[in-house]
Short mmCIF file of C-alpha atoms in Angstrom, two decimals:
data_model
loop_
_atom_site.label_atom_id
_atom_site.label_comp_id
_atom_site.label_asym_id
_atom_site.label_seq_id
_atom_site.Cartn_x
_atom_site.Cartn_y
_atom_site.Cartn_z
CA MET F 1 204.74 37.64 -13.09
CA SER F 2 204.69 41.35 -14.01
CA LEU F 3 203.21 43.37 -16.81
CA GLU F 4 206.77 44.25 -17.81
CA LYS F 5 207.47 40.54 -18.45
CA ILE F 6 204.45 40.26 -20.80
CA GLN F 7 205.55 43.40 -22.66
CA THR F 8 208.85 41.70 -23.57
CA LEU F 9 207.02 38.80 -25.29
CA THR F 10 206.19 38.77 -29.00
CA ASN F 11 204.43 35.39 -29.28
CA ILE F 12 200.64 35.78 -28.96
CA ASN F 13 200.22 32.23 -27.61
CA ASP F 14 202.76 32.84 -24.83
CA ILE F 15 201.08 36.13 -23.90
CA THR F 16 197.63 34.47 -23.83
CA ASP F 17 198.92 31.72 -21.51
CA MET F 18 200.47 34.26 -19.13
CA VAL F 19 197.38 36.49 -19.05
CA SER F 20 195.13 33.46 -18.41
CA THR F 21 197.42 32.23 -15.62
CA TYR F 22 197.56 35.69 -14.03
CA LEU F 23 193.77 36.22 -14.15
CA LYS F 24 192.96 32.51 -13.52
CA LYS F 25 190.29 32.78 -16.25
CA PRO F 26 189.75 31.61 -19.85
CA VAL F 27 191.24 34.07 -22.36
CA VAL F 28 190.67 34.22 -26.12
CA ILE F 29 192.50 36.57 -28.50
CA GLU F 30 191.12 37.28 -31.99
CA ASN F 31 192.05 39.54 -34.88
CA ASP F 32 189.84 42.40 -36.10
CA GLN F 33 187.83 39.94 -38.24
CA PHE F 34 187.02 37.76 -35.18
CA LEU F 35 189.36 35.01 -36.39
CA LEU F 36 190.89 33.04 -33.51
CA LEU F 37 194.58 33.76 -32.86
CA ALA F 38 195.14 32.15 -29.44
CA TYR F 39 193.30 30.79 -26.41
CA SER F 40 194.17 29.56 -22.94
CA SER F 41 192.36 28.62 -19.76
CA TYR F 42 193.48 28.16 -16.18
CA TYR F 43 190.80 25.44 -15.95
CA ILE F 44 189.90 23.88 -19.32
CA GLU F 45 186.28 23.13 -18.31
CA HIS F 46 185.64 26.86 -17.83
CA PHE F 47 185.27 27.51 -21.57
CA ASP F 48 181.58 28.15 -22.29
CA GLN F 49 179.68 26.92 -25.36
CA ALA F 50 180.42 30.08 -27.37
CA ASN F 51 184.14 29.75 -26.61
CA ARG F 52 184.14 26.07 -27.58
CA GLN F 53 182.45 26.87 -30.92
CA THR F 54 185.03 29.56 -31.63
CA ILE F 55 187.91 27.22 -30.79
CA PHE F 56 186.45 24.44 -32.95
CA THR F 57 185.71 26.58 -36.05
CA LYS F 58 188.53 29.13 -35.51
CA HIS F 59 186.05 32.03 -35.77
CA TRP F 60 182.71 33.24 -34.41
CA PRO F 61 179.90 31.33 -36.18
CA ILE F 62 177.44 33.54 -38.12
CA PRO F 63 174.54 33.28 -35.55
CA ILE F 64 176.84 34.58 -32.76
CA LEU F 65 178.28 37.29 -34.99
CA GLU F 66 174.76 38.37 -36.03
CA LYS F 67 173.73 38.55 -32.36
CA PHE F 68 176.79 40.71 -31.61
CA MET F 69 175.84 43.03 -34.48
CA ASP F 70 172.19 43.23 -33.34
CA GLU F 71 173.17 43.93 -29.71
CA GLY F 72 175.57 46.70 -30.78
CA ILE F 73 178.58 44.81 -29.38
CA VAL F 74 180.54 45.00 -32.65
CA GLU F 75 180.00 48.77 -32.75
CA GLN F 76 181.17 49.05 -29.11
CA LEU F 77 184.32 47.09 -29.94
CA LYS F 78 185.15 49.64 -32.64
CA THR F 79 184.57 52.68 -30.42
CA VAL F 80 185.08 51.82 -26.71
CA GLN F 81 188.77 52.15 -25.80
CA HIS F 82 188.68 50.48 -22.37
CA PRO F 83 187.62 47.01 -21.11
CA PHE F 84 183.83 46.56 -20.83
CA ARG F 85 181.47 43.80 -19.76
CA ILE F 86 179.14 41.77 -21.96
CA LYS F 87 176.30 40.20 -20.00
CA GLN F 88 175.41 36.53 -20.36
CA ILE F 89 173.50 35.72 -23.59
CA GLU F 90 172.02 32.27 -23.06
CA GLU F 91 170.66 31.75 -26.58
CA ILE F 92 174.19 31.68 -28.03
CA GLY F 93 175.84 29.94 -25.05
CA LEU F 94 177.76 33.03 -23.97
CA ASN F 95 178.66 33.48 -20.31
CA GLN F 96 179.46 36.94 -18.95
CA ARG F 97 182.82 38.21 -20.07
CA VAL F 98 185.06 41.25 -20.24
CA VAL F 99 186.39 42.34 -23.63
CA VAL F 100 188.89 44.98 -24.67
CA SER F 101 189.94 46.00 -28.18
CA ALA F 102 193.64 45.76 -29.05
CA VAL F 103 194.31 49.26 -30.38
CA HIS F 104 197.44 50.74 -31.95
CA LYS F 105 197.76 54.17 -33.60
CA GLY F 106 194.04 54.73 -33.07
CA GLN F 107 193.05 51.60 -35.04
CA VAL F 108 191.54 48.33 -33.76
CA PHE F 109 193.58 45.25 -34.70
CA GLY F 110 192.00 42.61 -32.49
CA PHE F 111 190.09 41.73 -29.32
CA ILE F 112 190.91 40.13 -25.97
CA TRP F 113 188.05 38.21 -24.35
CA VAL F 114 188.14 37.12 -20.70
CA GLN F 115 185.35 34.89 -19.43
CA GLU F 116 184.31 36.08 -15.98
CA THR F 117 184.09 32.84 -14.04
CA GLU F 118 184.38 35.24 -11.09
CA MET F 119 184.01 39.05 -11.20
CA MET F 120 187.30 40.72 -12.17
CA ALA F 121 188.77 43.32 -9.81
CA ASP F 122 189.39 46.88 -11.02
CA SER F 123 193.14 46.24 -10.85
CA ASP F 124 192.69 43.26 -13.25
CA LEU F 125 190.80 45.51 -15.68
CA VAL F 126 193.68 48.02 -15.60
CA PHE F 127 196.15 45.14 -16.18
CA LEU F 128 194.07 43.90 -19.16
CA HIS F 129 193.93 47.40 -20.65
CA GLU F 130 197.72 47.72 -20.45
CA VAL F 131 198.17 44.28 -22.06
CA SER F 132 195.81 45.29 -24.88
CA HIS F 133 198.17 48.09 -25.98
CA HIS F 134 201.04 45.61 -26.35
CA ILE F 135 198.89 43.11 -28.25
CA GLY F 136 197.55 45.93 -30.47
CA LYS F 137 201.13 46.83 -31.43
CA LEU F 138 202.01 43.17 -32.19
CA LEU F 139 198.87 42.68 -34.32
CA TYR F 140 199.61 45.95 -36.16
CA GLN F 141 203.10 44.66 -37.02
CA LYS F 142 201.64 41.33 -38.14
CA LYS F 143 199.08 43.11 -40.35
CA GLN F 144 201.80 45.25 -41.94
CA LEU F 145 203.67 42.06 -42.91
CA ASN F 146 200.46 40.53 -44.33
CA MET F 147 199.51 43.61 -46.38
CA LYS F 148 202.01 42.94 -49.18
CA LYS F 149 200.92 39.30 -49.35
CA ASP F 150 197.25 40.36 -49.54
CA GLU F 151 198.05 42.81 -52.36
CA GLU F 152 199.74 39.98 -54.28
CA LYS F 153 196.72 37.71 -53.72
CA ASN F 154 194.31 40.41 -54.87
CA GLU F 155 196.42 40.96 -57.99
CA PHE F 156 196.52 37.21 -58.68
CA TYR F 157 192.72 36.79 -58.51
CA GLN F 158 192.19 39.97 -60.56
CA LYS F 159 194.48 38.51 -63.25
CA VAL F 160 192.45 35.26 -63.26
CA ILE F 161 189.21 37.26 -63.67
CA ASP F 162 190.79 39.37 -66.44
CA GLU F 163 191.99 36.19 -68.23
CA VAL F 164 195.66 37.19 -68.11
CA TYR F 165 196.59 33.51 -67.64
CA GLN F 166 195.96 31.23 -70.63
CA THR F 167 195.92 27.76 -69.04
CA GLU F 168 194.90 26.12 -65.77
CA ASN F 169 198.47 24.86 -65.26
CA GLN F 170 199.78 28.42 -65.57
CA ILE F 171 197.32 29.56 -62.88
CA LYS F 172 198.20 26.65 -60.57
CA TRP F 173 201.94 27.26 -61.04
CA GLU F 174 201.54 30.94 -60.15
CA ALA F 175 199.33 30.07 -57.15
CA ALA F 176 201.90 27.54 -55.87
CA ASN F 177 204.69 30.15 -56.15
CA MET F 178 202.62 32.53 -54.03
CA SER F 179 201.40 29.82 -51.58
CA ILE F 180 197.78 30.49 -52.60
CA LEU F 181 195.32 27.69 -51.95
CA ILE F 182 193.00 26.95 -54.89
CA PRO F 183 189.89 25.03 -53.75
CA GLU F 184 188.57 22.01 -55.69
CA THR F 185 185.22 23.70 -56.36
CA PHE F 186 184.34 27.37 -56.09
CA LEU F 187 181.90 30.11 -57.02
CA VAL F 188 181.98 33.90 -57.04
CA ASN F 189 179.63 36.03 -54.92
CA VAL F 190 179.65 39.77 -55.78
CA PHE F 191 178.19 42.74 -53.86
CA THR F 192 177.85 46.34 -54.98
CA ILE F 193 175.83 49.47 -54.17
CA ALA F 194 173.33 51.56 -56.14
CA GLN F 195 175.53 54.65 -56.48
CA SER F 196 179.02 55.78 -55.60
CA ASP F 197 179.18 56.29 -51.82
CA ALA F 198 182.66 55.71 -50.38
CA GLU F 199 181.49 55.50 -46.75
CA LEU F 200 178.70 52.99 -47.52
CA PHE F 201 181.02 50.94 -49.74
CA ASP F 202 183.65 50.73 -46.97
CA GLU F 203 180.98 49.69 -44.46
CA LEU F 204 179.67 47.06 -46.88
CA THR F 205 183.21 45.77 -47.52
CA ASP F 206 183.86 45.41 -43.77
CA THR F 207 180.54 43.62 -43.22
CA VAL F 208 181.02 41.24 -46.17
CA SER F 209 184.57 40.43 -44.98
CA LEU F 210 183.37 39.86 -41.42
CA PHE F 211 180.63 37.40 -42.38
CA ALA F 212 182.64 35.73 -45.17
CA ASN F 213 185.29 34.87 -42.57
CA ALA F 214 182.54 33.31 -40.42
CA LEU F 215 181.53 30.82 -43.15
CA ASN F 216 182.42 27.16 -42.72
CA HIS F 217 183.99 27.19 -46.16
CA PHE F 218 187.14 28.69 -47.66
CA SER F 219 186.55 32.34 -48.59
CA TYR F 220 188.63 35.17 -49.97
CA VAL F 221 187.43 38.78 -50.29
CA PHE F 222 188.85 41.57 -52.46
CA THR F 223 187.50 44.72 -54.09
CA SER F 224 187.53 45.60 -57.77
CA GLN F 225 186.07 48.86 -59.18
CA LEU F 226 183.35 49.42 -56.55
CA LYS F 227 182.56 45.71 -56.48
CA ILE F 228 183.23 43.41 -53.53
CA VAL F 229 184.26 40.01 -54.89
CA VAL F 230 183.97 36.95 -52.63
CA LEU F 231 185.52 33.67 -53.74
CA ILE F 232 183.84 30.81 -51.84
CA GLY F 233 185.42 27.38 -52.20
CA SER F 234 185.34 23.83 -50.94
CA ASN F 235 187.47 20.72 -51.02
CA GLY F 236 184.52 18.37 -51.20
CA LYS F 237 182.55 19.08 -48.01
CA GLY F 238 179.24 20.95 -47.83
CA ASN F 239 177.28 22.99 -50.33
CA ILE F 240 179.00 26.25 -51.26
CA SER F 241 175.81 27.61 -52.89
CA ASP F 242 174.15 27.41 -49.46
CA SER F 243 177.10 29.29 -47.95
CA ALA F 244 176.83 32.00 -50.62
CA ASN F 245 173.09 32.36 -49.95
CA ASP F 246 173.70 32.48 -46.17
CA LEU F 247 176.34 35.17 -46.67
CA THR F 248 174.09 37.20 -48.99
CA ASN F 249 171.04 37.03 -46.71
CA THR F 250 173.12 37.89 -43.62
CA VAL F 251 174.80 40.87 -45.29
CA LEU F 252 171.49 42.20 -46.68
CA SER F 253 169.89 41.96 -43.21
CA GLN F 254 172.50 44.46 -41.98
CA PHE F 255 171.63 47.03 -44.68
CA ASN F 256 167.83 47.25 -44.65
CA ASN F 257 167.80 50.97 -45.46
CA HIS F 258 170.19 50.80 -48.41
CA LYS F 259 169.92 49.29 -51.88
CA ILE F 260 172.58 46.58 -52.00
CA PHE F 261 172.96 44.49 -55.16
CA PRO F 262 174.24 40.90 -54.69
CA GLY F 263 174.89 38.22 -57.30
CA ILE F 264 176.00 34.57 -57.07
CA GLY F 265 177.66 32.84 -60.05
CA ASN F 266 177.55 29.12 -60.78
CA GLU F 267 179.83 26.60 -59.11
CA TYR F 268 182.86 25.33 -61.09
CA SER F 269 185.82 23.00 -60.55
CA SER F 270 188.30 24.54 -63.02
CA ILE F 271 189.93 27.77 -61.84
CA LEU F 272 189.86 28.94 -65.48
CA GLN F 273 186.08 29.31 -64.98
CA LEU F 274 186.53 31.88 -62.20
CA ARG F 275 185.85 34.65 -64.72
CA LYS F 276 182.68 32.87 -65.90
CA SER F 277 181.29 32.64 -62.35
CA TYR F 278 182.22 36.30 -61.81
CA LEU F 279 180.43 37.44 -64.99
CA GLU F 280 177.37 35.38 -64.04
CA ALA F 281 177.24 37.12 -60.65
CA LEU F 282 177.47 40.48 -62.47
CA GLU F 283 174.62 39.44 -64.77
CA VAL F 284 172.38 38.92 -61.72
CA ILE F 285 173.37 42.38 -60.44
CA ASN F 286 172.73 44.00 -63.83
CA ALA F 287 169.29 42.36 -64.04
CA ALA F 288 168.46 43.64 -60.53
CA LYS F 289 169.67 47.15 -61.41
CA PHE F 290 167.56 47.08 -64.58
CA THR F 291 164.37 46.14 -62.72
CA GLY F 292 165.28 48.43 -59.80
CA ASN F 293 164.10 45.77 -57.32
CA PRO F 294 167.02 43.56 -56.19
CA GLU F 295 164.88 42.06 -53.41
CA GLN F 296 162.46 40.58 -55.97
CA LEU F 297 165.11 38.70 -57.94
CA PRO F 298 166.88 35.46 -57.00
CA PHE F 299 170.52 35.94 -55.97
CA GLU F 300 171.75 32.96 -57.97
CA TYR F 301 172.47 33.08 -61.70
CA SER F 302 171.12 29.52 -62.06
CA LYS F 303 167.71 30.73 -60.83
CA LEU F 304 167.59 34.02 -62.75
CA GLY F 305 165.27 32.64 -65.42
CA ILE F 306 163.47 35.18 -67.61
CA PHE F 307 165.07 38.13 -65.77
CA ARG F 308 168.28 37.29 -67.65
CA TYR F 309 166.69 38.55 -70.88
CA LEU F 310 164.52 41.46 -69.71
CA GLU F 311 166.88 44.24 -70.80
CA MET F 312 167.32 42.73 -74.27
CA ILE F 313 163.55 42.31 -74.64
CA SER F 314 163.02 45.89 -73.45
CA ASN F 315 165.46 47.18 -76.08
CA HIS F 316 163.65 45.15 -78.76
CA HIS F 317 160.28 46.55 -77.64
CA THR F 318 161.67 50.09 -77.86
CA LYS F 319 162.99 49.51 -81.39
CA THR F 320 159.71 48.00 -82.60
CA ASN F 321 157.43 50.39 -80.63
CA TYR F 322 155.74 47.37 -79.04
CA ILE F 323 152.98 48.08 -76.49
CA ASN F 324 150.83 45.52 -74.67
CA LYS F 325 147.46 47.22 -75.04
CA ASP F 326 145.73 44.90 -72.54
CA LEU F 327 148.20 45.85 -69.79
CA GLN F 328 147.89 49.51 -70.77
CA ILE F 329 144.12 49.27 -70.19
CA LEU F 330 144.61 47.63 -66.76
CA GLN F 331 147.28 50.16 -65.76
CA LYS F 332 144.91 53.02 -66.61
CA LYS F 333 142.08 51.34 -64.66
CA ASP F 334 144.35 50.92 -61.60
CA GLN F 335 145.34 54.60 -61.74
CA GLU F 336 141.79 55.90 -62.17
CA SER F 337 139.90 53.56 -59.81
CA GLN F 338 142.65 52.68 -57.25
CA THR F 339 142.21 49.00 -58.17
CA LYS F 340 145.06 46.44 -57.97
CA LEU F 341 144.45 44.50 -61.19
CA LEU F 342 148.10 44.45 -62.38
CA GLN F 343 149.38 43.29 -58.98
CA THR F 344 146.62 40.67 -58.78
CA MET F 345 147.50 39.37 -62.23
CA GLU F 346 151.22 39.13 -61.43
CA ILE F 347 150.63 37.09 -58.27
CA TYR F 348 148.07 34.95 -60.13
CA LEU F 349 150.65 34.20 -62.86
CA LEU F 350 153.37 33.48 -60.29
CA ASN F 351 151.05 30.92 -58.65
CA ASN F 352 150.41 29.19 -61.99
CA CYS F 353 146.87 30.59 -62.14
CA ARG F 354 145.74 28.79 -58.98
CA ILE F 355 143.00 30.56 -57.05
CA LYS F 356 143.64 29.51 -53.44
CA PRO F 357 147.42 30.24 -53.13
CA THR F 358 146.97 33.52 -55.02
CA ALA F 359 144.19 34.69 -52.66
CA GLU F 360 146.30 33.67 -49.64
CA GLN F 361 149.33 35.61 -50.92
CA LEU F 362 147.19 38.70 -51.59
CA TYR F 363 145.40 38.34 -48.22
CA ILE F 364 141.99 38.45 -49.93
CA HIS F 365 138.96 36.12 -50.11
CA THR F 366 138.76 33.77 -53.10
CA ASN F 367 135.52 35.50 -54.15
CA THR F 368 137.35 38.86 -54.22
CA LEU F 369 140.04 37.32 -56.41
CA LYS F 370 137.46 35.82 -58.79
CA TYR F 371 135.76 39.24 -59.03
CA ARG F 372 139.08 40.88 -59.97
CA LEU F 373 139.80 38.18 -62.58
CA ASN F 374 136.34 38.75 -64.07
CA GLN F 375 137.13 42.48 -64.26
CA ILE F 376 140.35 41.67 -66.14
CA ALA F 377 138.39 39.42 -68.53
CA ASP F 378 135.76 42.13 -69.15
CA LEU F 379 138.32 44.85 -69.82
CA THR F 380 140.83 42.88 -71.95
CA SER F 381 141.31 39.97 -74.34
CA ILE F 382 143.70 38.18 -71.95
CA ASP F 383 143.44 34.37 -72.04
CA PHE F 384 145.01 32.80 -68.93
CA ASP F 385 144.59 29.32 -70.47
CA ASP F 386 147.13 30.12 -73.20
CA PHE F 387 150.62 29.21 -71.87
CA HIS F 388 152.53 31.44 -74.32
CA SER F 389 150.25 34.39 -73.54
CA ARG F 390 150.96 33.91 -69.83
CA ILE F 391 154.74 34.09 -70.46
CA GLN F 392 154.33 37.25 -72.57
CA LEU F 393 152.10 38.82 -69.91
CA TYR F 394 154.61 38.16 -67.15
CA ILE F 395 157.51 39.63 -69.18
CA ASP F 396 155.50 42.71 -70.16
CA LEU F 397 154.38 43.18 -66.54
CA GLN F 398 158.02 43.26 -65.36
CA LEU F 399 158.87 45.84 -68.03
CA ILE F 400 155.89 48.03 -67.02
CA LYS F 401 157.04 47.88 -63.38
CA GLN F 402 160.59 48.77 -64.44
CA LYS F 403 159.40 51.86 -66.32
CA SER F 404 157.15 53.05 -63.52
#
């Protein structure tokens, strides 16, 4: 079997079988989102645990993908043009393998993975590199065909969000005409950035798409006016809220040095409610932007609580010239004496005015906490036993933090 023979083939499965037979090793081919396209092995038992997981789920699971990101392997796949080795990573069940990106016109369209049951010869690496060019061209052609379909899908979901369709039957009819699968239940997860930055937005879009494809639920990603919209759905199995939280946490872990704003809308079973879930996700983002601290807010609309109303309350306070004089006194004391009375009070309120958990969270002795609470009592008229006063205090504290 010659390289020329492989270069006449257009079926990815046939090519994978021939490459595996030639190398006598397990071969896996994926697209640029790490979604499984084809696999073959000269000996079936040679597939390692990582391979088996990929074959079973049709994509790299999130823990493996995260490990690849952390180890810089994903970055190498984008930049290294020739086959390179990845050493064994026991914690994710990955045996040593050779990987090469399938490149066409300077762009990566997929990856070819060969498990090194035995060390590959230099001539095999050259063979694999040559094959990768052919596969890159085939995947490029496939992507070109899919682009129009993706544009139609994006337009369809944008129309649903914009309420262009009037009834659920109208939406389902349009979806059926376009062969679009509508899940039984779904929610919308939205990501955006603090300010306009095209490079950061593109990087965020790629990362969100990568990890959304690794979820064990249906997902569809599209962009709309500097917002990345992720539709996560299910046909009755598993909790899609958990998947949305997993996706959000994983994406945020990749952008520690940037302010990323995520939001998760409620779960619905009528596709007419897609807009509602989308707007709920945006409400979470707007609340986080208002406070300036997205990491302190819950991601889910259902858990947003009092933060949902902070901006409205702030506007009301501005109109009525409202000032919490007790908090003003404590803020001044903190500034003049380098005390932490406002922070102490916030943690105390969050722990329902319980001494021990508050002291533990602040990493101070209970006696130190009691001393600070006595200081607050001496300086102000605050009554921690009054439930309504506690609510007002917490709201006013958040607004003070937002202004500072």
